[in-house]
Amino acid sequence: MATAFRMFYALQALVIGMPTLLLAVASAPLGIVLGPVMLVVAIGKLLSGHFDGEAWFVGVYVSGAYAGMWAWATLSWPYLRGRRAAFRSFRPWVWGLLGAGAAAAVLLWCVVPYPSLSLLFAGPGMLLPMLHLAVARLLERSPQPPPLACTAGDSI
């Protein structure tokens, strides 16, 4: 079952994930600069007494999207190779970045008035592979046995 789950993920990664990742890499010079700069602009405007919702949206979306793409690529590699120990050993902040990417995808899907097929490769399509990784992580957790109250040979 785990192998079939991983093979289905490989299909998702190939059909949805790779085109989205290639689009993100192609626009990386613009996106990596645009996100943090727009966040700085939004914070500067907020400190000066003006709220600029567009600057916040662009800054949060672009920063979250690139963080999510990085986390997705980082987590996908050991999962596809079947290395359970490596997949489980990632720090929680990597999973948080994956969540930030998923939030950015949902944000784009909710804000665009007329969703179209072009949005499939702009972020919202990545929700399925990201959710698949999260479910795989939950299923990969090995249950810990309860701690023993006393060691072997001790009497109660």
PDB file of C-alpha atoms in Angstrom:
ATOM      1  CA  MET A   1       0.000   0.000   0.000  1.00  0.00           C
ATOM      2  CA  ALA A   2       2.802   2.413   0.877  1.00  0.00           C
ATOM      3  CA  THR A   3       4.484   1.768  -2.474  1.00  0.00           C
ATOM      4  CA  ALA A   4       1.257   2.445  -4.389  1.00  0.00           C
ATOM      5  CA  PHE A   5       0.753   5.630  -2.359  1.00  0.00           C
ATOM      6  CA  ARG A   6       4.292   6.732  -3.245  1.00  0.00           C
ATOM      7  CA  MET A   7       3.834   5.876  -6.930  1.00  0.00           C
ATOM      8  CA  PHE A   8       0.622   7.917  -7.055  1.00  0.00           C
ATOM      9  CA  TYR A   9       2.585  10.783  -5.509  1.00  0.00           C
ATOM     10  CA  ALA A  10       5.272  10.394  -8.184  1.00  0.00           C
ATOM     11  CA  LEU A  11       2.577  10.815 -10.833  1.00  0.00           C
ATOM     12  CA  GLN A  12       1.266  13.939  -9.065  1.00  0.00           C
ATOM     13  CA  ALA A  13       4.769  15.347  -8.768  1.00  0.00           C
ATOM     14  CA  LEU A  14       5.471  14.734 -12.437  1.00  0.00           C
ATOM     15  CA  VAL A  15       2.180  16.075 -13.831  1.00  0.00           C
ATOM     16  CA  ILE A  16       1.480  18.952 -11.433  1.00  0.00           C
ATOM     17  CA  GLY A  17       4.546  19.600  -9.329  1.00  0.00           C
ATOM     18  CA  MET A  18       7.308  19.723 -11.908  1.00  0.00           C
ATOM     19  CA  PRO A  19       5.617  22.214 -14.290  1.00  0.00           C
ATOM     20  CA  THR A  20       4.796  24.451 -11.325  1.00  0.00           C
ATOM     21  CA  LEU A  21       8.335  24.171  -9.993  1.00  0.00           C
ATOM     22  CA  LEU A  22       9.787  24.958 -13.429  1.00  0.00           C
ATOM     23  CA  LEU A  23       7.544  28.016 -13.687  1.00  0.00           C
ATOM     24  CA  ALA A  24       8.687  29.119 -10.229  1.00  0.00           C
ATOM     25  CA  VAL A  25      12.354  28.619 -11.120  1.00  0.00           C
ATOM     26  CA  ALA A  26      11.912  30.551 -14.373  1.00  0.00           C
ATOM     27  CA  SER A  27      10.493  33.507 -12.486  1.00  0.00           C
ATOM     28  CA  ALA A  28      12.761  33.090  -9.453  1.00  0.00           C
ATOM     29  CA  PRO A  29      14.913  36.210  -9.964  1.00  0.00           C
ATOM     30  CA  LEU A  30      11.799  38.364  -9.955  1.00  0.00           C
ATOM     31  CA  GLY A  31       9.947  36.429  -7.253  1.00  0.00           C
ATOM     32  CA  ILE A  32      12.776  36.082  -4.768  1.00  0.00           C
ATOM     33  CA  VAL A  33      13.339  39.839  -4.874  1.00  0.00           C
ATOM     34  CA  LEU A  34       9.687  40.894  -5.189  1.00  0.00           C
ATOM     35  CA  GLY A  35       8.285  39.075  -2.140  1.00  0.00           C
ATOM     36  CA  PRO A  36      10.609  40.438   0.559  1.00  0.00           C
ATOM     37  CA  VAL A  37      10.711  43.902  -1.038  1.00  0.00           C
ATOM     38  CA  MET A  38       6.913  44.103  -1.056  1.00  0.00           C
ATOM     39  CA  LEU A  39       6.825  42.995   2.587  1.00  0.00           C
ATOM     40  CA  VAL A  40       9.277  45.761   3.489  1.00  0.00           C
ATOM     41  CA  VAL A  41       7.189  48.281   1.516  1.00  0.00           C
ATOM     42  CA  ALA A  42       4.007  47.092   3.261  1.00  0.00           C
ATOM     43  CA  ILE A  43       5.618  47.354   6.718  1.00  0.00           C
ATOM     44  CA  GLY A  44       6.985  50.809   5.878  1.00  0.00           C
ATOM     45  CA  LYS A  45       3.564  52.011   4.777  1.00  0.00           C
ATOM     46  CA  LEU A  46       1.959  50.513   7.870  1.00  0.00           C
ATOM     47  CA  LEU A  47       4.464  52.299  10.130  1.00  0.00           C
ATOM     48  CA  SER A  48       3.769  55.588   8.348  1.00  0.00           C
ATOM     49  CA  GLY A  49       0.044  55.222   9.026  1.00  0.00           C
ATOM     50  CA  HIS A  50      -1.125  53.854   5.671  1.00  0.00           C
ATOM     51  CA  PHE A  51      -2.317  50.328   5.052  1.00  0.00           C
ATOM     52  CA  ASP A  52      -1.569  48.990   1.579  1.00  0.00           C
ATOM     53  CA  GLY A  53      -3.443  45.717   1.137  1.00  0.00           C
ATOM     54  CA  GLU A  54      -1.973  45.057  -2.289  1.00  0.00           C
ATOM     55  CA  ALA A  55       1.609  45.244  -1.005  1.00  0.00           C
ATOM     56  CA  TRP A  56       0.741  42.871   1.829  1.00  0.00           C
ATOM     57  CA  PHE A  57      -0.959  40.430  -0.535  1.00  0.00           C
ATOM     58  CA  VAL A  58       1.898  40.376  -3.044  1.00  0.00           C
ATOM     59  CA  GLY A  59       4.567  40.151  -0.339  1.00  0.00           C
ATOM     60  CA  VAL A  60       2.878  37.389   1.636  1.00  0.00           C
ATOM     61  CA  TYR A  61       1.833  35.433  -1.443  1.00  0.00           C
ATOM     62  CA  VAL A  62       5.209  35.499  -3.181  1.00  0.00           C
ATOM     63  CA  SER A  63       7.223  34.814  -0.006  1.00  0.00           C
ATOM     64  CA  GLY A  64       4.903  31.979   1.038  1.00  0.00           C
ATOM     65  CA  ALA A  65       4.845  30.499  -2.448  1.00  0.00           C
ATOM     66  CA  TYR A  66       8.628  30.323  -2.763  1.00  0.00           C
ATOM     67  CA  ALA A  67       9.010  28.982   0.773  1.00  0.00           C
ATOM     68  CA  GLY A  68       6.416  26.305  -0.006  1.00  0.00           C
ATOM     69  CA  MET A  69       8.084  25.366  -3.290  1.00  0.00           C
ATOM     70  CA  TRP A  70      11.439  24.959  -1.564  1.00  0.00           C
ATOM     71  CA  ALA A  71       9.895  22.843   1.206  1.00  0.00           C
ATOM     72  CA  TRP A  72       7.958  20.750  -1.313  1.00  0.00           C
ATOM     73  CA  ALA A  73      11.079  19.960  -3.332  1.00  0.00           C
ATOM     74  CA  THR A  74      13.090  19.269  -0.164  1.00  0.00           C
ATOM     75  CA  LEU A  75      10.497  16.901   1.282  1.00  0.00           C
ATOM     76  CA  SER A  76       9.655  15.173  -1.993  1.00  0.00           C
ATOM     77  CA  TRP A  77      13.133  13.834  -2.659  1.00  0.00           C
ATOM     78  CA  PRO A  78      13.469  11.491   0.358  1.00  0.00           C
ATOM     79  CA  TYR A  79       9.796  10.531   0.148  1.00  0.00           C
ATOM     80  CA  LEU A  80      10.078   9.426  -3.475  1.00  0.00           C
ATOM     81  CA  ARG A  81      13.273   7.517  -2.746  1.00  0.00           C
ATOM     82  CA  GLY A  82      11.517   5.621   0.042  1.00  0.00           C
ATOM     83  CA  ARG A  83      13.874   6.796   2.776  1.00  0.00           C
ATOM     84  CA  ARG A  84      11.508   6.800   5.732  1.00  0.00           C
ATOM     85  CA  ALA A  85      14.064   7.838   8.340  1.00  0.00           C
ATOM     86  CA  ALA A  86      15.136  10.850   6.270  1.00  0.00           C
ATOM     87  CA  PHE A  87      11.528  11.802   5.598  1.00  0.00           C
ATOM     88  CA  ARG A  88      10.671  11.687   9.305  1.00  0.00           C
ATOM     89  CA  SER A  89      13.798  13.543  10.386  1.00  0.00           C
ATOM     90  CA  PHE A  90      12.932  16.945   8.897  1.00  0.00           C
ATOM     91  CA  ARG A  91      12.565  19.780  11.370  1.00  0.00           C
ATOM     92  CA  PRO A  92       9.080  21.175  12.048  1.00  0.00           C
ATOM     93  CA  TRP A  93       9.971  24.501  10.408  1.00  0.00           C
ATOM     94  CA  VAL A  94      10.303  22.746   7.024  1.00  0.00           C
ATOM     95  CA  TRP A  95       6.762  21.454   7.435  1.00  0.00           C
ATOM     96  CA  GLY A  96       5.758  24.995   8.450  1.00  0.00           C
ATOM     97  CA  LEU A  97       7.188  26.321   5.180  1.00  0.00           C
ATOM     98  CA  LEU A  98       5.174  23.692   3.328  1.00  0.00           C
ATOM     99  CA  GLY A  99       2.110  24.972   5.166  1.00  0.00           C
ATOM    100  CA  ALA A 100       3.018  28.547   4.159  1.00  0.00           C
ATOM    101  CA  GLY A 101       3.109  27.452   0.529  1.00  0.00           C
ATOM    102  CA  ALA A 102      -0.272  25.763   0.893  1.00  0.00           C
ATOM    103  CA  ALA A 103      -1.678  28.912   2.512  1.00  0.00           C
ATOM    104  CA  ALA A 104      -0.325  31.016  -0.366  1.00  0.00           C
ATOM    105  CA  ALA A 105      -1.987  28.673  -2.867  1.00  0.00           C
ATOM    106  CA  VAL A 106      -5.311  28.894  -1.054  1.00  0.00           C
ATOM    107  CA  LEU A 107      -4.941  32.671  -0.815  1.00  0.00           C
ATOM    108  CA  LEU A 108      -4.462  32.972  -4.569  1.00  0.00           C
ATOM    109  CA  TRP A 109      -7.400  30.670  -5.267  1.00  0.00           C
ATOM    110  CA  CYS A 110      -9.672  32.724  -2.983  1.00  0.00           C
ATOM    111  CA  VAL A 111      -8.632  36.162  -4.276  1.00  0.00           C
ATOM    112  CA  VAL A 112      -8.755  35.573  -8.036  1.00  0.00           C
ATOM    113  CA  PRO A 113     -12.344  36.291  -9.115  1.00  0.00           C
ATOM    114  CA  TYR A 114     -12.450  33.861 -12.059  1.00  0.00           C
ATOM    115  CA  PRO A 115     -10.282  30.790 -11.463  1.00  0.00           C
ATOM    116  CA  SER A 116      -9.139  29.217 -14.697  1.00  0.00           C
ATOM    117  CA  LEU A 117      -6.908  26.396 -15.844  1.00  0.00           C
ATOM    118  CA  SER A 118      -3.970  28.809 -15.890  1.00  0.00           C
ATOM    119  CA  LEU A 119      -4.097  28.830 -12.081  1.00  0.00           C
ATOM    120  CA  LEU A 120      -3.256  25.127 -12.061  1.00  0.00           C
ATOM    121  CA  PHE A 121       0.385  26.030 -12.601  1.00  0.00           C
ATOM    122  CA  ALA A 122       0.365  29.229 -10.545  1.00  0.00           C
ATOM    123  CA  GLY A 123       0.112  27.631  -7.145  1.00  0.00           C
ATOM    124  CA  PRO A 124      -3.310  26.175  -6.307  1.00  0.00           C
ATOM    125  CA  GLY A 125      -2.519  22.996  -8.203  1.00  0.00           C
ATOM    126  CA  MET A 126       0.262  22.353  -5.701  1.00  0.00           C
ATOM    127  CA  LEU A 127      -2.281  21.852  -2.933  1.00  0.00           C
ATOM    128  CA  LEU A 128      -2.779  18.219  -3.933  1.00  0.00           C
ATOM    129  CA  PRO A 129       0.924  17.207  -3.802  1.00  0.00           C
ATOM    130  CA  MET A 130       1.427  19.245  -0.611  1.00  0.00           C
ATOM    131  CA  LEU A 131      -1.552  17.581   1.032  1.00  0.00           C
ATOM    132  CA  HIS A 132      -0.270  14.201  -0.130  1.00  0.00           C
ATOM    133  CA  LEU A 133       3.072  14.851   1.618  1.00  0.00           C
ATOM    134  CA  ALA A 134       1.309  15.907   4.811  1.00  0.00           C
ATOM    135  CA  VAL A 135      -0.862  12.773   4.804  1.00  0.00           C
ATOM    136  CA  ALA A 136       2.192  10.619   4.074  1.00  0.00           C
ATOM    137  CA  ARG A 137       3.959  12.170   7.061  1.00  0.00           C
ATOM    138  CA  LEU A 138       1.009  11.408   9.300  1.00  0.00           C
ATOM    139  CA  LEU A 139       0.895   7.819   8.049  1.00  0.00           C
ATOM    140  CA  GLU A 140       4.680   7.396   8.350  1.00  0.00           C
ATOM    141  CA  ARG A 141       4.695   8.112  12.071  1.00  0.00           C
ATOM    142  CA  SER A 142       5.481   4.958  13.910  1.00  0.00           C
ATOM    143  CA  PRO A 143       3.509   4.661  17.132  1.00  0.00           C
ATOM    144  CA  GLN A 144       5.689   4.708  20.203  1.00  0.00           C
ATOM    145  CA  PRO A 145       5.086   1.910  22.699  1.00  0.00           C
ATOM    146  CA  PRO A 146       3.952   3.103  26.106  1.00  0.00           C
ATOM    147  CA  PRO A 147       6.759   3.478  28.625  1.00  0.00           C
ATOM    148  CA  LEU A 148       7.190   0.621  31.050  1.00  0.00           C
ATOM    149  CA  ALA A 149       6.303   1.344  34.643  1.00  0.00           C
ATOM    150  CA  CYS A 150       9.018  -0.938  35.903  1.00  0.00           C
ATOM    151  CA  THR A 151      12.008  -2.675  34.388  1.00  0.00           C
ATOM    152  CA  ALA A 152      12.255  -6.375  33.815  1.00  0.00           C
ATOM    153  CA  GLY A 153      12.951  -8.296  37.002  1.00  0.00           C
ATOM    154  CA  ASP A 154      11.463  -5.682  39.316  1.00  0.00           C
ATOM    155  CA  SER A 155       8.401  -6.588  41.300  1.00  0.00           C
ATOM    156  CA  ILE A 156       5.408  -4.376  41.711  1.00  0.00           C
TER     157      ILE A 156
END
